[in-house]
Coordinates of N, CA and C in Angstrom, one line a residue:
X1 N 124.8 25.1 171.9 CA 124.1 25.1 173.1 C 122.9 26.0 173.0
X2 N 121.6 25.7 172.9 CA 120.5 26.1 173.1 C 119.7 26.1 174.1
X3 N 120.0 26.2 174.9 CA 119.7 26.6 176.4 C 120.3 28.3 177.0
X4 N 119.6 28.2 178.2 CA 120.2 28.7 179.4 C 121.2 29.0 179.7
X5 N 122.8 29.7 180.3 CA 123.4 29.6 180.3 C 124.0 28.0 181.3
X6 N 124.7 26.9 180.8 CA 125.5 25.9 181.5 C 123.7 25.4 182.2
X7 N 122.6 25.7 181.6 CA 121.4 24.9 182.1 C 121.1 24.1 180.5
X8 N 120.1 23.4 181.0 CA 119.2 22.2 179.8 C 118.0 22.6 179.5
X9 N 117.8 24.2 179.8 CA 116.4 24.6 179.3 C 116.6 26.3 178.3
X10 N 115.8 25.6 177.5 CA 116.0 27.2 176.2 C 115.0 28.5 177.2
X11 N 115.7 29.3 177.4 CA 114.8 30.3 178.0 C 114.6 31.6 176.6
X12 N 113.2 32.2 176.5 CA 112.8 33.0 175.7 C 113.3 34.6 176.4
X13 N 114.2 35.1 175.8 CA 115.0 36.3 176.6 C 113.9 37.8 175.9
X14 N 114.0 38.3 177.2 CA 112.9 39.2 177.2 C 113.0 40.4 176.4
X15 N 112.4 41.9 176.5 CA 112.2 42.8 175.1 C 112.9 43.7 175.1
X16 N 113.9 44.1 174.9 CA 115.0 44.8 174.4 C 115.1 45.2 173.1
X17 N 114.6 46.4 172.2 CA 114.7 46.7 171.2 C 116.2 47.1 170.7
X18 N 116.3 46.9 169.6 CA 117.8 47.3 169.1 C 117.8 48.4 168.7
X19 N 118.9 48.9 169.1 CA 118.8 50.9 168.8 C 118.2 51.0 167.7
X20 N 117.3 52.3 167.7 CA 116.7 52.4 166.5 C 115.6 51.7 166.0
X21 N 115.2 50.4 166.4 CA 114.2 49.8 165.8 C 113.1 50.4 166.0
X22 N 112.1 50.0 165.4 CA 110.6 50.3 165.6 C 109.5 49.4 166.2
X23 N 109.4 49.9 167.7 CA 108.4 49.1 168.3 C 106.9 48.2 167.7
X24 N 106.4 47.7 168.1 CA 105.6 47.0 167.4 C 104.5 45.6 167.0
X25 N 104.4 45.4 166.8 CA 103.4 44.1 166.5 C 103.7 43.8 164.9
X26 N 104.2 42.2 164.3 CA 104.0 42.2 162.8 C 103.3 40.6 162.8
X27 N 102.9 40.8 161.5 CA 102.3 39.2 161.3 C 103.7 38.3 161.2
X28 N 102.9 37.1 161.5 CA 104.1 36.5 161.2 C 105.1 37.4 162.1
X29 N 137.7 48.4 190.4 CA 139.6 48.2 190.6 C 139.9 47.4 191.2
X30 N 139.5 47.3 192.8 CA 139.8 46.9 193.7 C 139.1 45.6 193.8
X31 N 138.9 45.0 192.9 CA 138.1 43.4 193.4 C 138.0 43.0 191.5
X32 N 139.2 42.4 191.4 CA 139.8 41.4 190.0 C 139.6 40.3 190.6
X33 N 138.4 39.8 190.5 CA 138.2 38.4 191.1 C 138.6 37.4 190.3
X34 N 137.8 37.9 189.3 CA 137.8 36.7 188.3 C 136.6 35.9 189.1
X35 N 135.3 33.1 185.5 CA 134.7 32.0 185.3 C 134.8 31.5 183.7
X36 N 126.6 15.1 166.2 CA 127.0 14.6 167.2 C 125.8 14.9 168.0
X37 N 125.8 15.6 169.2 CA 125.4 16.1 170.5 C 126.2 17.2 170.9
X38 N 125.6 18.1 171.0 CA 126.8 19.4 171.7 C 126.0 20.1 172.9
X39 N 126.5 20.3 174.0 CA 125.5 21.1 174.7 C 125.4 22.5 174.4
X40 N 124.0 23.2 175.4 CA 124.0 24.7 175.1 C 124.6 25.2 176.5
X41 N 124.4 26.6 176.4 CA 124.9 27.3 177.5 C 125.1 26.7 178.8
X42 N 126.1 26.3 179.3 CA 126.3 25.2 180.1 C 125.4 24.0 180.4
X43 N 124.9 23.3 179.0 CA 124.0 22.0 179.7 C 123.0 21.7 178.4
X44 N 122.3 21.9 177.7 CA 121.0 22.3 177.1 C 121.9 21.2 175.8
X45 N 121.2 21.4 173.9 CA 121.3 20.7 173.6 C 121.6 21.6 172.5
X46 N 122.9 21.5 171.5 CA 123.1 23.0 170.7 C 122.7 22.4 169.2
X47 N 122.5 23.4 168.6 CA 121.2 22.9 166.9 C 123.0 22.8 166.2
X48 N 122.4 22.4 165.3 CA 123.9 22.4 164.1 C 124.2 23.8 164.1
X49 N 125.2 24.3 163.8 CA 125.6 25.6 163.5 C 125.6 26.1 162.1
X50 N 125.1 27.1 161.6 CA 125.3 27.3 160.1 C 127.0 27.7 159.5
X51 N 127.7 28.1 160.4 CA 128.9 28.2 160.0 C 129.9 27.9 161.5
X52 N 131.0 27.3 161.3 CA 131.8 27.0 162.5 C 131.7 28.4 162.8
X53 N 132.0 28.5 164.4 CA 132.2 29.7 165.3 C 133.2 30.3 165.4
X54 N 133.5 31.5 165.4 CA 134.7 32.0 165.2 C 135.8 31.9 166.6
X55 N 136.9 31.8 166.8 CA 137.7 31.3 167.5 C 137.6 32.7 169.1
X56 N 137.1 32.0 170.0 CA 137.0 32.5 171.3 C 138.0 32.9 171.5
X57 N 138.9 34.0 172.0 CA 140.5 34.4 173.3 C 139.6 36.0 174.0
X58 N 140.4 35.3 174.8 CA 140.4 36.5 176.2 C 140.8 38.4 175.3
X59 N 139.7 39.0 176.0 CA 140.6 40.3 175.3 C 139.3 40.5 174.1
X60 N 139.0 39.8 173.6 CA 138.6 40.3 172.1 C 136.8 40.5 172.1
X61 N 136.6 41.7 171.8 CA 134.9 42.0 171.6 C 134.1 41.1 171.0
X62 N 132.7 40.6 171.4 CA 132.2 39.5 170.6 C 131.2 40.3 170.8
X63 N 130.0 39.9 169.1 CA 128.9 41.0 169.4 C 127.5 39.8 169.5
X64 N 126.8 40.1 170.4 CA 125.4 38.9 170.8 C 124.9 39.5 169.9
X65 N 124.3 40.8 169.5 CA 122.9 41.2 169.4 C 122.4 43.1 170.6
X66 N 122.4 42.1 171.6 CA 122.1 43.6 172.6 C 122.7 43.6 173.2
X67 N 124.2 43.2 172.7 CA 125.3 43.6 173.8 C 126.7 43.2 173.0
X68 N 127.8 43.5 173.6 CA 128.9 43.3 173.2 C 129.5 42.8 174.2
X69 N 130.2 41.7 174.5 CA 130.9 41.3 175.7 C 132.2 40.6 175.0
X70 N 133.4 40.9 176.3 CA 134.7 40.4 175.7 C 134.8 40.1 177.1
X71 N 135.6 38.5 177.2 CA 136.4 37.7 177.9 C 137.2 37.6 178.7
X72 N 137.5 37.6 180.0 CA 139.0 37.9 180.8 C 139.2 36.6 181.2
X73 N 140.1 36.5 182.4 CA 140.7 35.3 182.4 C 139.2 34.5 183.4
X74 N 139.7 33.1 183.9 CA 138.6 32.1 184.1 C 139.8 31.6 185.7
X75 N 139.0 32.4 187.1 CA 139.8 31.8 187.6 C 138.5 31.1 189.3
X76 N 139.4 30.3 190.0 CA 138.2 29.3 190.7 C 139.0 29.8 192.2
X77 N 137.9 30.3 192.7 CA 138.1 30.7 194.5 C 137.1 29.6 195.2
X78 N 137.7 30.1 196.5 CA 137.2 29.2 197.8 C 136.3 29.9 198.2
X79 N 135.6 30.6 197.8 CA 134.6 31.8 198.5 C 134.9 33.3 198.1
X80 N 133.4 34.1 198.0 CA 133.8 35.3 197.4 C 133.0 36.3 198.3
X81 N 133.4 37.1 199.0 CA 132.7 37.8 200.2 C 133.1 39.4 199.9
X82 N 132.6 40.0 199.7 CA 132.7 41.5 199.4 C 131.6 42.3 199.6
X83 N 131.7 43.0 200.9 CA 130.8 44.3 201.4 C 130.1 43.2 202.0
X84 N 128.8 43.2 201.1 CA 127.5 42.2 201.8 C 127.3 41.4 200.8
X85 N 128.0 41.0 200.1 CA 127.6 40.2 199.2 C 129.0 39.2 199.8
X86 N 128.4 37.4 199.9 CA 129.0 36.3 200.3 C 128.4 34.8 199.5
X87 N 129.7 34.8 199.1 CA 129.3 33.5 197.8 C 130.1 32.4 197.8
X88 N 129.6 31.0 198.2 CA 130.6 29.7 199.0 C 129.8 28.7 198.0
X89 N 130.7 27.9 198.0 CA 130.6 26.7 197.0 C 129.3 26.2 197.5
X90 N 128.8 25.1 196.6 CA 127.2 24.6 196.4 C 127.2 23.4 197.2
X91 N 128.8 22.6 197.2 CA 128.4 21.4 198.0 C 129.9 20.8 198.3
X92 N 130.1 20.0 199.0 CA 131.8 19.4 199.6 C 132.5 19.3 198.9
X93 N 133.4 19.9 199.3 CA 134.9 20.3 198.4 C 134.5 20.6 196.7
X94 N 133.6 21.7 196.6 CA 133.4 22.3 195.4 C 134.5 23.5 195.6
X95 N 134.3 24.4 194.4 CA 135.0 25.6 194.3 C 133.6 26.8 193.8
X96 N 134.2 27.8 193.6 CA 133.8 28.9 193.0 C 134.4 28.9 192.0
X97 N 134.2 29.3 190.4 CA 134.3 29.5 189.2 C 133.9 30.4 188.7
X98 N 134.7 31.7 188.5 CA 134.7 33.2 188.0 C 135.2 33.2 186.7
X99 N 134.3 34.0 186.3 CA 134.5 34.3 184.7 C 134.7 36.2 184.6
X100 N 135.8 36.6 184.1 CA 135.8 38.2 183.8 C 135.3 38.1 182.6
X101 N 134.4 39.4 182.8 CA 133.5 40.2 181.7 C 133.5 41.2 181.5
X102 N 133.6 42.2 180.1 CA 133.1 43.1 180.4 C 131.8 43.3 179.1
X103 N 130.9 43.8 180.1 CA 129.5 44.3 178.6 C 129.4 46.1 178.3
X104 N 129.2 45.6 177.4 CA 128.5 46.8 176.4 C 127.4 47.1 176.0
X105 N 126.3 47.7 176.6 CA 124.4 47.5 176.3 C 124.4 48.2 174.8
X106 N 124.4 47.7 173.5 CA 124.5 48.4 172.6 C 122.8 48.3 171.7
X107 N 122.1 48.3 172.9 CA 120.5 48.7 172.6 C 119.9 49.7 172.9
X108 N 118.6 50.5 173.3 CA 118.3 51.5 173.8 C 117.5 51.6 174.8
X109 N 117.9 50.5 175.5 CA 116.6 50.1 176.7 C 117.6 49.2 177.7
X110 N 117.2 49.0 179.2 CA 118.1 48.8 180.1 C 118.1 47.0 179.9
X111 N 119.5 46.6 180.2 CA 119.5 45.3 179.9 C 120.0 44.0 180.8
X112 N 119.3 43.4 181.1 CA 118.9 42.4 181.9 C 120.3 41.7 182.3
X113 N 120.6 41.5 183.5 CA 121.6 40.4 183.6 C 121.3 39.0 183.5
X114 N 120.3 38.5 183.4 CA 119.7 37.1 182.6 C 119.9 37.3 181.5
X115 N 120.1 37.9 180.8 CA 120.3 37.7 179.1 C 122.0 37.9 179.3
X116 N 123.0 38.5 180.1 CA 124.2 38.0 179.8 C 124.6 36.7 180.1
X117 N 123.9 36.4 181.5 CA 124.4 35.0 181.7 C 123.9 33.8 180.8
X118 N 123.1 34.1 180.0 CA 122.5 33.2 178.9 C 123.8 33.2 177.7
X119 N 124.2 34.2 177.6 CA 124.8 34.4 176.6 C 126.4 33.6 176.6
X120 N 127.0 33.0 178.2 CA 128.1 32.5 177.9 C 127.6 31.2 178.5
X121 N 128.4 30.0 177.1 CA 128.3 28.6 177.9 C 129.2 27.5 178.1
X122 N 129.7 27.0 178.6 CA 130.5 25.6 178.9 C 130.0 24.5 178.6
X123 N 130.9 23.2 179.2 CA 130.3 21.7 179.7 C 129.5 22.2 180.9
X124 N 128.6 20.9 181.0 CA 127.4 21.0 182.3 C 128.4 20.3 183.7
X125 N 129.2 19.5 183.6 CA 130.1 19.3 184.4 C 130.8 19.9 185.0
X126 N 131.4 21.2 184.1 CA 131.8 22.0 185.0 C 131.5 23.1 186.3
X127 N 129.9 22.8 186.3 CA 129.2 23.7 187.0 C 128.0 23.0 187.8
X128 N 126.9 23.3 188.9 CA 126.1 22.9 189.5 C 125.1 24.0 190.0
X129 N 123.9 23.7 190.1 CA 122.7 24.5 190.8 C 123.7 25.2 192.0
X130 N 123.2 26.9 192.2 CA 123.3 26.8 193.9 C 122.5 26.1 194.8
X131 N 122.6 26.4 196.1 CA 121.8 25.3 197.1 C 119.9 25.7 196.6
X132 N 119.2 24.9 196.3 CA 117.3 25.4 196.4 C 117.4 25.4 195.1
X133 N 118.2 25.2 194.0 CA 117.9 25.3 192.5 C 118.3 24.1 192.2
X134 N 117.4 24.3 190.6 CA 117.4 22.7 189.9 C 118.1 23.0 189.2
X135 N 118.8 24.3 188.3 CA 119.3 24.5 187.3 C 120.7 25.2 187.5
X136 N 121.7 25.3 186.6 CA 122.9 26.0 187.1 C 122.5 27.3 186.8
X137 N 122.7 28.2 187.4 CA 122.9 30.1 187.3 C 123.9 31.0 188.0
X138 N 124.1 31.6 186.7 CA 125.4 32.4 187.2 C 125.1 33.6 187.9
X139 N 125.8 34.4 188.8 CA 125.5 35.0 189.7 C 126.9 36.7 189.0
X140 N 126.1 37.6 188.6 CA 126.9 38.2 188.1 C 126.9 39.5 188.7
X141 N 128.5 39.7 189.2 CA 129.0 40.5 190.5 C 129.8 41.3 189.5
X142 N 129.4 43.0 190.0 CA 130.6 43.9 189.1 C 131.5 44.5 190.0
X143 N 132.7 44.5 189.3 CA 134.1 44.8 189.8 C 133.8 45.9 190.5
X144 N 133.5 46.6 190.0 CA 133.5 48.2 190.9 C 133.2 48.1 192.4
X145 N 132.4 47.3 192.5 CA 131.5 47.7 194.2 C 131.4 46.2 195.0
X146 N 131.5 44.9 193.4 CA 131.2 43.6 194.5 C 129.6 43.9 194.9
X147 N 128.8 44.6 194.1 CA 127.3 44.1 194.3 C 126.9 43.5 192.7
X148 N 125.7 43.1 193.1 CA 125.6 42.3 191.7 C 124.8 43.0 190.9
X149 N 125.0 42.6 189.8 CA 124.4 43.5 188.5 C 123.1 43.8 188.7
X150 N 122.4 44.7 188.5 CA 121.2 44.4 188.5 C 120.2 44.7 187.0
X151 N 121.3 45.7 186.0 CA 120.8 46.1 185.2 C 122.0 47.2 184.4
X152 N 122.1 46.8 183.1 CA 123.1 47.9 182.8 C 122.5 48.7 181.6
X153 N 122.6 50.0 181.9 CA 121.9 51.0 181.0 C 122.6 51.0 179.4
X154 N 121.7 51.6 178.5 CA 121.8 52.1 177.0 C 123.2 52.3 177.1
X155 N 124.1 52.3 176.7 CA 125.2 52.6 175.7 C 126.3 52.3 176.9
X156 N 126.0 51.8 178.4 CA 126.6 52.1 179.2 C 127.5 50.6 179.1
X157 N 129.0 50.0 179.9 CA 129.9 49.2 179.4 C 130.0 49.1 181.2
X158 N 130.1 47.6 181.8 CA 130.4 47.0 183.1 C 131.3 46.1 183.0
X159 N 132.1 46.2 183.8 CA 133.2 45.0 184.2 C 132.5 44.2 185.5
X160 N 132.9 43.3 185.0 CA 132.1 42.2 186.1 C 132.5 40.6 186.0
X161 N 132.6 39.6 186.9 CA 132.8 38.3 186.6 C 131.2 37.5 187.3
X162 N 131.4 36.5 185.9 CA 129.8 35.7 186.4 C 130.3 34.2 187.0
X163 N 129.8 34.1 188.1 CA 130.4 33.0 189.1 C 129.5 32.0 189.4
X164 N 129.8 30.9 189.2 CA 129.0 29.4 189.5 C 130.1 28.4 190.4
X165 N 128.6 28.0 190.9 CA 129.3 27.0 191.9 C 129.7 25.9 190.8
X166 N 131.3 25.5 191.7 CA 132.2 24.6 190.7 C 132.0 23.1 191.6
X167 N 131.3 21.9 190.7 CA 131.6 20.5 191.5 C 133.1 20.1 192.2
X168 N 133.6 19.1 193.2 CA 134.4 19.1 193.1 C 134.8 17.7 191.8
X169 N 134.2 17.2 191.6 CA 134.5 16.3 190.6 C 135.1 17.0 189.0
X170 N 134.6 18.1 189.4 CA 135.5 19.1 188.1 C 136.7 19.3 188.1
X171 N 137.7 18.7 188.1 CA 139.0 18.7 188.1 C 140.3 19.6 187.2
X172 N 139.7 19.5 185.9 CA 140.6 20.0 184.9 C 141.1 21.5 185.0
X173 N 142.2 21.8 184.2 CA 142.4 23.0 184.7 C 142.0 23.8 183.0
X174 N 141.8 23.7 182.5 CA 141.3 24.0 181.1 C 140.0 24.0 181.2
X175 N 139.0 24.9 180.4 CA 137.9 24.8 180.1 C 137.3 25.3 178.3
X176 N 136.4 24.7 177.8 CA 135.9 25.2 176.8 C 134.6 25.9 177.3
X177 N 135.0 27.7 176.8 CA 133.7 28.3 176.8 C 133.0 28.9 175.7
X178 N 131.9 29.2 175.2 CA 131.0 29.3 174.2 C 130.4 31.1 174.7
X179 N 130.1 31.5 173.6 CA 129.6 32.9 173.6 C 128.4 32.9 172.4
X180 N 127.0 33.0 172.9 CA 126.1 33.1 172.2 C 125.2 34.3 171.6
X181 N 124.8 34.4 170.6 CA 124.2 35.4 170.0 C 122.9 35.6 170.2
X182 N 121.7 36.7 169.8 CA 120.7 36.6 170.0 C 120.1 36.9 168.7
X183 N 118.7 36.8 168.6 CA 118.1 37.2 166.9 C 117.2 38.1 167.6
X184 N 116.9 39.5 166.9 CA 115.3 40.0 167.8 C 114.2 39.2 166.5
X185 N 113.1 39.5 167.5 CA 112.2 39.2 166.6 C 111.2 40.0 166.7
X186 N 110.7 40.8 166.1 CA 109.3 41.7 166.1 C 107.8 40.9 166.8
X187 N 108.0 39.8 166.3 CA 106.7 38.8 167.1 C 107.3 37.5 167.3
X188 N 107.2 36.8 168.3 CA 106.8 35.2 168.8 C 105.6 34.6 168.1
X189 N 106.5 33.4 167.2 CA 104.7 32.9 166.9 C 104.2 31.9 168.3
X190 N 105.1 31.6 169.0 CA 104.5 30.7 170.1 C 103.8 31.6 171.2
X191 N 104.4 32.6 171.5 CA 104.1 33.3 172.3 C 103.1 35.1 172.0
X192 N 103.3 34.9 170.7 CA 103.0 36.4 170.0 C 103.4 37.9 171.3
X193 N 104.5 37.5 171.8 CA 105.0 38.5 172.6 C 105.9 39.3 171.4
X194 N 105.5 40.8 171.3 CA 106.2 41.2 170.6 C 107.6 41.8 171.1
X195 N 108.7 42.0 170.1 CA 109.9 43.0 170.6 C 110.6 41.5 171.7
X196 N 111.2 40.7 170.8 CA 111.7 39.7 171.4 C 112.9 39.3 171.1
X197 N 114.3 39.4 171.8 CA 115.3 38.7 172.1 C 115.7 37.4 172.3
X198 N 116.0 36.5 171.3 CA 115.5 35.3 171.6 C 117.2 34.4 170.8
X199 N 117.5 33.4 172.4 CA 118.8 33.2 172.1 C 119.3 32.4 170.8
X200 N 120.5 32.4 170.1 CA 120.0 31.7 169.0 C 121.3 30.8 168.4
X201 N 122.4 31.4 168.7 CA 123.7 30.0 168.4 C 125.0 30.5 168.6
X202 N 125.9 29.6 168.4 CA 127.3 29.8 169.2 C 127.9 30.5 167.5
X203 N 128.2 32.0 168.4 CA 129.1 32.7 167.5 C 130.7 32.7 167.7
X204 N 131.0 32.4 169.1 CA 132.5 32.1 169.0 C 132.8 31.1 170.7
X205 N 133.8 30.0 170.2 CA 134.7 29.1 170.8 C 135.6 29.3 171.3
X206 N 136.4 29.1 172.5 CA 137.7 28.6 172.8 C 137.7 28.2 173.7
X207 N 138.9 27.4 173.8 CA 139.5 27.2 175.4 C 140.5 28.3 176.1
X208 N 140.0 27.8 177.6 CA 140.6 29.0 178.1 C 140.9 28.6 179.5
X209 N 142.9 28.9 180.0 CA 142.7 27.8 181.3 C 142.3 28.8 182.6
X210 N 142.2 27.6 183.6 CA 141.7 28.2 184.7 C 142.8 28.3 185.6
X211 N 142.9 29.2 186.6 CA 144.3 29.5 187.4 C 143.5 30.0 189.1
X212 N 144.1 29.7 189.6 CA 143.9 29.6 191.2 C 143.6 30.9 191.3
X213 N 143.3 31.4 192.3 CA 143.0 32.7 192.8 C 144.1 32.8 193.6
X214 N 144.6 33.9 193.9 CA 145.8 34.0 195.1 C 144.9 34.2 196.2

């Protein structure tokens, strides 16, 4: 999946150096909510892989690049309302679709929650735009407070689940999810934006089922 996260468009993920690099120019508790042709991050269009992906499960650290994130369970509510934050399905008889996370910013600069939700992907079926969007995006809420991410510091580690509105035509109770890596790059030749994070292939697979919310 070369895209977006569970979208059909490759997004260029913004400048995050990796600890230590050298900036530059070169030529050339209380709220466990709980979410051929191949697609990318839920939707997009994935390149061949240079080597099969290593086997996705719940629990286990996967390293992107400028982050480290591991897996919790994958479960689907009827609405998610905490403090002032309130989050209802996209369209009749959909669900909500939570995914536990937890990250690890293991760069030296603060790190975007668009580059986590890029980083995990599905089928495009399992997910839909919110209401006013063309593309699916995940909405990533952390455990502690139920407000949403807005940025997680250098060396610092968040629990959080990233939630998309679920079709109701998505039925199964199983899901395959995908966890993607990033490459930096010192320069863009399309863009010659230097100090660039730029998404790049599926490091690890599994399925993983989905369970009701109590």
């Amino acid at each position: 999946m070369a895209g977006g996260a569970f979208s059909s468009t490759r997004r260029r993920v913004s400048r995050t150096v990796p600890a230590g690099a050298r900036r530059g120019r070169v030529l050339l508790p209380s709220l466990i909510l709980v979410a051929t042709l191949a697609s990318a991050p839920f939707g997009g269009l994935r390149a061949t892989e240079a080597q099969p992906p290593a086997a996705l499960k719940a629990g286990e650290v996967i390293a992107t690049g400028p982050f480290d994130v591991t897996l919790g369970k994958v479960v689907t509510l009827d609405e998610l309302s905490v403090n002032d934050l309130a989050l209802s399905p996209a369209s009749p008889g959909g669900r909500l679709m939570a995914i536990e996370l937890t990250v690890t910013n293991t760069t030296d600069e603060p790190l975007s929650p668009l580059r986590i939700t890029d980083a995990i992907g599905g089928p495009r079926a399992a997910v839909e735009p919110w209401p006013g969007q063309d593309e699916p995006h995940g909405e990533l809420v952390a455990v502690a407070d139920g407000t949403r991410v807005r940025t997680v510091n250098p060396g610092l580690s968040v629990q959080a689940v990233l939630v998309y509105p679920q079709p109701a035509s998505w039925t199964a109770d199983r899901i395959d999810l995908d966890v993607y890596d990033f490459r930096f790059q010192e320069e863009d030749p399309l863009s010659l934006d230097p100090d660039t994070w730029l998404l790049h292939s599926v490091v690890a697979s599994g399925e993983f089922p989905i369970k009701e919310s109590a």
